[in-house]
Short mmCIF file of C-alpha atoms and ligand atoms in Angstrom, two decimals:
data_model
loop_
_atom_site.label_atom_id
_atom_site.label_comp_id
_atom_site.label_asym_id
_atom_site.label_seq_id
_atom_site.Cartn_x
_atom_site.Cartn_y
_atom_site.Cartn_z
CA MET E 1 56.69 22.89 -87.80
CA PRO E 2 56.00 21.89 -84.19
CA THR E 3 55.48 24.94 -81.53
CA PRO E 4 57.21 24.39 -78.16
CA ASP E 5 54.57 23.40 -76.23
CA ALA E 6 52.91 21.01 -78.75
CA ILE E 7 52.82 17.51 -78.20
CA THR E 8 51.95 14.18 -80.62
CA VAL E 9 49.33 11.69 -80.01
CA ALA E 10 48.05 8.71 -82.40
CA VAL E 11 44.14 9.00 -82.67
CA ASN E 12 43.61 5.95 -84.65
CA GLY E 13 46.87 5.57 -85.93
CA GLN E 14 47.11 8.63 -87.08
CA PRO E 15 50.07 11.15 -85.26
CA LEU E 16 48.11 14.62 -84.61
CA GLN E 17 50.08 17.08 -82.97
CA VAL E 18 48.03 19.51 -80.07
CA ALA E 19 48.51 21.66 -77.79
CA ARG E 20 50.13 20.19 -74.33
CA GLY E 21 46.79 20.54 -71.95
CA THR E 22 44.79 19.35 -74.69
CA THR E 23 42.09 16.48 -73.16
CA ALA E 24 41.46 13.60 -74.82
CA ALA E 25 38.48 13.69 -76.04
CA ALA E 26 39.22 17.03 -77.57
CA ALA E 27 42.35 15.81 -79.55
CA PHE E 28 38.87 13.03 -81.14
CA ALA E 29 37.36 16.24 -81.62
CA LEU E 30 40.62 17.86 -83.46
CA ALA E 31 40.75 14.26 -85.81
CA SER E 32 37.26 14.01 -86.76
CA ALA E 33 36.98 11.09 -84.65
CA PRO E 34 34.17 9.55 -82.38
CA CYS E 35 35.02 8.30 -78.98
CA ARG E 36 33.23 4.94 -79.64
CA LEU E 37 30.57 3.57 -81.37
CA SER E 38 27.33 2.40 -80.50
CA THR E 39 25.63 -0.79 -79.82
CA THR E 40 24.77 0.15 -83.16
CA GLY E 41 27.32 1.79 -84.95
CA ASP E 42 26.48 5.21 -84.04
CA PRO E 43 29.23 7.41 -83.41
CA ARG E 44 29.79 8.98 -80.07
CA SER E 45 31.90 11.47 -77.99
CA GLY E 46 31.50 13.75 -75.17
CA VAL E 47 28.72 15.26 -74.03
CA CYS E 48 29.13 16.58 -70.36
CA GLY E 49 32.49 17.33 -70.30
CA MET E 50 33.00 16.87 -66.24
CA GLY E 51 33.40 12.70 -66.15
CA ILE E 52 29.62 11.93 -65.50
CA CYS E 53 27.90 10.86 -68.67
CA PHE E 54 30.82 8.51 -69.80
CA GLU E 55 29.55 9.10 -73.30
CA CYS E 56 33.55 9.52 -74.06
CA ARG E 57 34.76 6.18 -73.42
CA ALA E 58 37.64 5.20 -75.45
CA ILE E 59 40.97 3.01 -75.84
CA VAL E 60 43.76 4.93 -74.22
CA ASP E 61 46.99 3.12 -74.78
CA GLY E 62 45.03 -0.14 -75.19
CA VAL E 63 42.99 0.43 -71.88
CA ARG E 64 38.81 0.37 -72.53
CA HIS E 65 35.99 2.29 -71.20
CA VAL E 66 38.11 5.20 -70.19
CA ARG E 67 36.61 8.53 -69.94
CA THR E 68 38.23 11.12 -72.42
CA CYS E 69 36.86 14.27 -71.18
CA GLN E 70 39.09 15.04 -68.12
CA LEU E 71 42.10 13.32 -69.50
CA PRO E 72 45.14 15.39 -70.67
CA CYS E 73 46.74 14.14 -73.82
CA TYR E 74 50.81 13.34 -72.78
CA ASP E 75 53.53 12.71 -75.73
CA GLY E 76 53.10 9.41 -77.67
CA MET E 77 49.58 8.53 -76.16
CA LYS E 78 47.63 5.84 -78.63
CA LEU E 79 44.03 6.88 -78.77
CA GLU E 80 41.39 4.59 -80.38
CA THR E 81 38.08 4.94 -80.98
CA GLN E 82 36.27 1.77 -78.80
CA GLN E 83 33.61 -0.38 -80.68
S1 LIG M 1 31.94 13.63 -71.62
FE1 LIG M 1 30.76 13.22 -70.29
S2 LIG M 1 31.83 11.86 -68.95
FE2 LIG M 1 33.11 12.22 -70.26
#
């Protein structure tokens, strides 16, 4: 049953319910999905959590290279691992 403050996002096409205020990078982690893949195909996710390292880049609503560590989720947000 959804909690009052829960919102639903999609991570790589799979619906995921998160608490309002959850960052997009945290949603990736909750879904056990990397934010992006390196040029050699290695999974990458956030390191610094404060917008400096760019390791958390992902595709957000079709826009590539969005840093997800400082981005709060909103209802209906579509998150995709960037390749
Ligand atoms: S985790 Fe470093 S910029 Fe997002």
